[in-house]
Short mmCIF file of C-alpha atoms in Angstrom, two decimals:
data_model
loop_
_atom_site.label_atom_id
_atom_site.label_comp_id
_atom_site.label_asym_id
_atom_site.label_seq_id
_atom_site.Cartn_x
_atom_site.Cartn_y
_atom_site.Cartn_z
CA MET A 30 -20.72 -7.39 13.48
CA LYS A 31 -17.39 -5.80 14.33
CA LEU A 32 -16.31 -2.46 12.89
CA SER A 33 -12.58 -1.89 12.44
CA ILE A 34 -12.28 1.92 12.23
CA SER A 35 -8.94 3.52 11.36
CA TYR A 36 -7.82 7.14 11.18
CA PRO A 37 -4.63 7.32 9.05
CA VAL A 38 -3.90 10.94 10.03
CA CYS A 39 -3.19 9.95 13.64
CA GLY A 40 -2.22 6.34 12.93
CA CYS A 41 -4.91 4.96 15.27
CA GLU A 42 -7.26 2.02 14.85
CA LYS A 43 -10.12 0.77 17.00
CA LEU A 44 -12.30 -2.34 16.92
CA ILE A 45 -15.95 -1.86 17.94
CA GLU A 46 -18.52 -4.65 18.24
CA ILE A 47 -22.13 -3.70 17.46
CA ASP A 48 -25.05 -6.05 18.13
CA ASP A 49 -27.87 -3.63 17.29
CA GLU A 50 -28.95 -4.15 13.68
CA LYS A 51 -30.54 -0.70 13.55
CA LYS A 52 -27.10 0.91 13.85
CA LEU A 53 -25.81 -1.20 10.98
CA ARG A 54 -28.48 -0.15 8.49
CA LEU A 55 -26.25 2.68 7.31
CA PHE A 56 -23.78 0.20 5.81
CA LEU A 57 -26.14 -2.45 4.41
CA ASP A 58 -26.31 -2.73 0.60
CA LYS A 59 -23.39 -0.32 0.26
CA GLY A 60 -20.34 -1.25 -1.80
CA MET A 61 -16.64 -0.93 -1.16
CA SER A 62 -15.23 2.61 -1.53
CA ALA A 63 -18.66 4.04 -0.69
CA GLU A 64 -18.71 6.99 1.72
CA VAL A 65 -21.11 6.88 4.66
CA GLY A 66 -21.95 9.81 6.95
CA GLY A 67 -22.08 9.34 10.70
CA ASP A 68 -24.74 11.94 11.50
CA ASP A 69 -27.33 9.25 12.26
CA ARG A 70 -25.08 7.51 14.81
CA GLY A 71 -25.38 10.25 17.42
CA ASP A 72 -23.88 13.56 18.44
CA GLU A 73 -20.36 12.17 18.90
CA CYS A 74 -20.23 11.04 15.24
CA GLU A 75 -21.77 14.18 13.80
CA GLY A 76 -19.75 15.50 10.87
CA TYR A 77 -17.72 12.32 10.43
CA VAL A 78 -17.53 10.59 7.05
CA VAL A 79 -16.13 7.07 6.65
CA THR A 80 -15.40 4.99 3.57
CA ILE A 81 -15.76 1.21 3.34
CA SER A 82 -12.40 -0.37 2.56
CA GLY A 83 -13.24 -4.08 2.86
CA GLY A 84 -14.18 -6.82 5.26
CA ASN A 85 -14.50 -10.54 5.92
CA ASP A 86 -17.54 -12.75 6.28
CA LYS A 87 -18.13 -15.27 9.03
CA GLN A 88 -16.46 -18.03 7.00
CA GLY A 89 -13.29 -15.96 6.53
CA PHE A 90 -13.67 -15.06 2.84
CA PRO A 91 -12.51 -11.50 2.04
CA MET A 92 -14.48 -8.92 0.11
CA LYS A 93 -13.20 -8.25 -3.41
CA GLN A 94 -13.69 -4.97 -5.23
CA GLY A 95 -15.58 -5.16 -8.53
CA ILE A 96 -17.78 -8.18 -7.65
CA LEU A 97 -21.25 -6.62 -7.43
CA SER A 98 -22.76 -9.28 -5.20
CA ASN A 99 -23.20 -10.07 -1.53
CA GLN A 100 -22.50 -13.80 -1.99
CA HIS A 101 -19.55 -16.05 -2.68
CA VAL A 102 -18.13 -16.16 -6.20
CA ARG A 103 -15.50 -18.58 -7.53
CA LEU A 104 -12.97 -16.76 -9.72
CA LEU A 105 -9.81 -17.70 -11.58
CA LEU A 106 -7.17 -15.45 -10.01
CA THR A 107 -3.69 -14.71 -11.34
CA LYS A 108 -0.65 -12.73 -10.22
CA GLY A 109 -1.58 -9.15 -9.37
CA SER A 110 -5.16 -10.01 -8.35
CA SER A 111 -6.33 -9.09 -4.88
CA CYS A 112 -7.16 -11.87 -2.41
CA TYR A 113 -4.54 -14.16 -4.00
CA ARG A 114 -0.77 -14.65 -3.69
CA PRO A 115 0.80 -17.05 -6.22
CA ARG A 116 3.41 -19.52 -4.93
CA ARG A 117 4.92 -20.33 -8.33
CA LYS A 118 5.71 -18.40 -11.47
CA GLY A 119 2.74 -18.29 -13.83
CA GLU A 120 0.44 -19.99 -11.34
CA ARG A 121 -3.33 -19.44 -11.53
CA LYS A 122 -5.90 -20.65 -9.04
CA ARG A 123 -9.66 -20.72 -8.79
CA LYS A 124 -10.71 -19.41 -5.39
CA TYR A 125 -13.85 -18.36 -3.58
CA VAL A 126 -14.18 -14.67 -2.73
CA ARG A 127 -17.03 -12.59 -1.43
CA GLY A 128 -18.65 -9.75 -3.34
CA CYS A 129 -18.13 -6.11 -2.44
CA ILE A 130 -21.71 -5.45 -1.28
CA VAL A 131 -22.15 -5.21 2.50
CA GLY A 132 -24.54 -7.69 4.08
CA THR A 133 -25.50 -9.14 7.43
CA ASP A 134 -23.22 -12.17 6.95
CA LEU A 135 -20.06 -10.12 7.53
CA SER A 136 -18.11 -10.59 10.73
CA VAL A 137 -15.71 -7.62 10.32
CA LEU A 138 -16.20 -4.44 8.29
CA ASN A 139 -13.19 -2.18 7.71
CA LEU A 140 -13.82 1.57 7.74
CA ILE A 141 -11.50 4.55 7.18
CA ILE A 142 -12.28 8.04 8.45
CA VAL A 143 -11.95 10.47 5.54
CA LYS A 144 -13.55 13.51 7.20
CA LYS A 145 -13.30 14.38 10.87
CA GLY A 146 -16.17 15.92 12.83
CA GLU A 147 -16.12 18.45 15.63
CA ALA A 148 -16.16 15.99 18.54
CA GLU A 149 -13.19 13.78 19.41
CA LEU A 150 -13.56 9.99 19.36
CA ALA A 151 -11.83 8.23 22.25
CA GLY A 152 -8.99 6.04 21.06
CA LEU A 153 -9.16 7.29 17.45
CA THR A 154 -8.78 11.05 17.07
CA ASP A 155 -7.70 12.11 20.56
CA LYS A 156 -4.12 10.77 20.35
CA ASN A 157 -1.34 10.64 17.79
CA ILE A 158 0.84 7.58 17.20
CA PRO A 159 4.03 8.48 15.29
CA ARG A 160 5.07 6.34 12.37
CA ARG A 161 7.78 3.85 13.25
CA LEU A 162 9.31 3.90 9.76
CA GLY A 163 9.57 6.77 7.30
CA ALA A 164 8.98 6.78 3.57
CA LYS A 165 11.31 4.50 1.66
CA ARG A 166 10.77 5.24 -2.02
CA ALA A 167 12.10 8.43 -3.59
CA SER A 168 8.76 9.34 -5.16
CA LYS A 169 6.96 9.00 -1.83
CA ILE A 170 9.56 11.15 -0.06
CA ARG A 171 8.94 13.86 -2.67
CA LYS A 172 5.22 13.62 -2.04
CA LEU A 173 5.66 13.70 1.76
CA PHE A 174 7.85 16.83 1.79
CA ASP A 175 6.36 18.43 -1.36
CA LEU A 176 9.68 18.36 -3.22
CA SER A 177 10.35 19.08 -6.86
CA GLU A 178 12.33 16.96 -9.30
CA GLU A 179 15.37 19.21 -8.83
CA ASP A 180 15.62 18.69 -5.04
CA ASP A 181 18.00 16.08 -3.67
CA VAL A 182 15.92 13.35 -2.02
CA ARG A 183 18.84 12.01 0.04
CA LYS A 184 18.74 15.03 2.34
CA TYR A 185 15.15 14.24 3.40
CA VAL A 186 15.51 10.53 4.26
CA ILE A 187 13.99 9.90 7.71
CA ARG A 188 16.45 8.20 10.05
CA ARG A 189 15.35 6.06 12.99
CA GLU A 190 17.27 6.05 16.28
CA LEU A 191 18.14 2.62 17.66
CA ARG A 192 18.43 1.69 21.28
CA ALA A 193 22.07 1.53 22.39
CA ASN A 194 23.36 -1.60 24.07
CA GLU A 195 25.65 -1.58 27.07
CA GLY A 196 29.09 -0.24 26.25
CA LYS A 197 28.15 0.85 22.71
CA LYS A 198 27.38 4.20 21.19
CA PRO A 199 23.82 5.02 20.10
CA ARG A 200 23.27 4.80 16.37
CA ASP A 201 20.55 5.34 13.85
CA GLU A 202 19.54 3.75 10.56
CA SER A 203 17.69 4.71 7.41
CA PRO A 204 15.85 2.61 4.82
CA GLN A 205 18.25 1.19 2.24
CA ASP A 206 16.41 1.55 -1.01
CA SER A 207 16.08 3.88 -3.97
CA ALA A 208 16.07 6.95 -1.72
CA SER A 209 19.35 6.30 0.09
CA GLY A 210 21.14 5.00 -2.98
CA TYR A 211 19.50 7.56 -5.19
CA THR A 212 21.72 9.37 -7.69
CA HIS A 213 20.60 12.84 -8.59
CA HIS A 214 19.24 12.90 -12.12
CA ALA A 215 21.09 16.12 -12.96
CA ALA A 216 24.47 14.55 -12.16
CA THR A 217 24.14 11.60 -14.54
CA GLU A 218 22.77 11.97 -18.03
CA ALA A 219 20.77 9.18 -19.60
CA PRO A 220 22.59 7.29 -22.39
CA PRO A 221 21.46 8.21 -25.91
CA PRO A 222 18.90 5.93 -27.57
CA GLY A 223 20.37 3.11 -29.60
CA HIS A 224 23.75 3.10 -27.81
CA GLN A 225 23.53 -0.66 -27.18
CA GLU A 226 23.05 -1.34 -30.90
CA GLU A 227 26.11 0.75 -31.74
CA GLU A 228 28.21 -1.14 -29.17
CA SER A 229 27.07 -4.52 -30.50
CA ARG A 230 27.85 -3.49 -34.10
CA GLU A 231 31.29 -2.30 -33.02
CA VAL A 232 32.03 -5.60 -31.23
CA SER A 233 30.81 -7.67 -34.18
CA GLY A 234 32.88 -5.59 -36.61
CA ARG A 235 35.98 -6.01 -34.47
CA GLY A 236 35.50 -9.78 -34.42
CA ARG A 237 35.01 -9.91 -38.21
CA ARG A 238 38.21 -7.98 -38.78
CA LEU A 239 40.11 -10.41 -36.54
CA ARG A 240 38.76 -13.40 -38.47
CA GLU A 241 39.61 -11.88 -41.84
CA ALA A 242 43.16 -10.89 -40.83
CA PRO A 243 45.85 -13.14 -42.37
CA CYS A 244 47.46 -15.56 -39.98
CA SER A 245 51.23 -15.17 -39.55
CA ALA A 246 53.26 -18.35 -40.09
#
């Protein structure tokens, strides 16, 4: 079985292949989102805690959260369901998925480090890979910089420097979404409730008055 271990704090990911079944006993019969300690794996993993985020079996079927089984299950999936992407509007499809219980039939098991130990793991916690792109949504920028609702999000948009071509000046770009085109909520007040009904009544009344007006010869 292969273990795909990721550490989101540093942005690193490492794929480890383990053939010894004794080392995999920690994960057997555990479900997705379960936390597993690494104290039994040796001194280098002492203090580490990982959570199971998913996996694939040897036939390629992905694990689905909420299916308390270690076998294949055929489900009717719709838009918004995991393990399924509809191609048409309103489409539903019955597909095979694997349960969320870890077994020996898995080929890849995805793990996320949620607690770091004292020792450094080579290729995971000993280096830091910066994020290529910054946060795009206004709510996520507030969460990243711990901003309040009164702060202007546009001042905290992360810009990315682009490589300059020959004979051109270097330039940078920022994500074009709700953060860059964001209008401060204090500058624009929300329209009062029922304003659309008042506008429609005014338009209908204006049309009725035009119809009732006498026609000039």
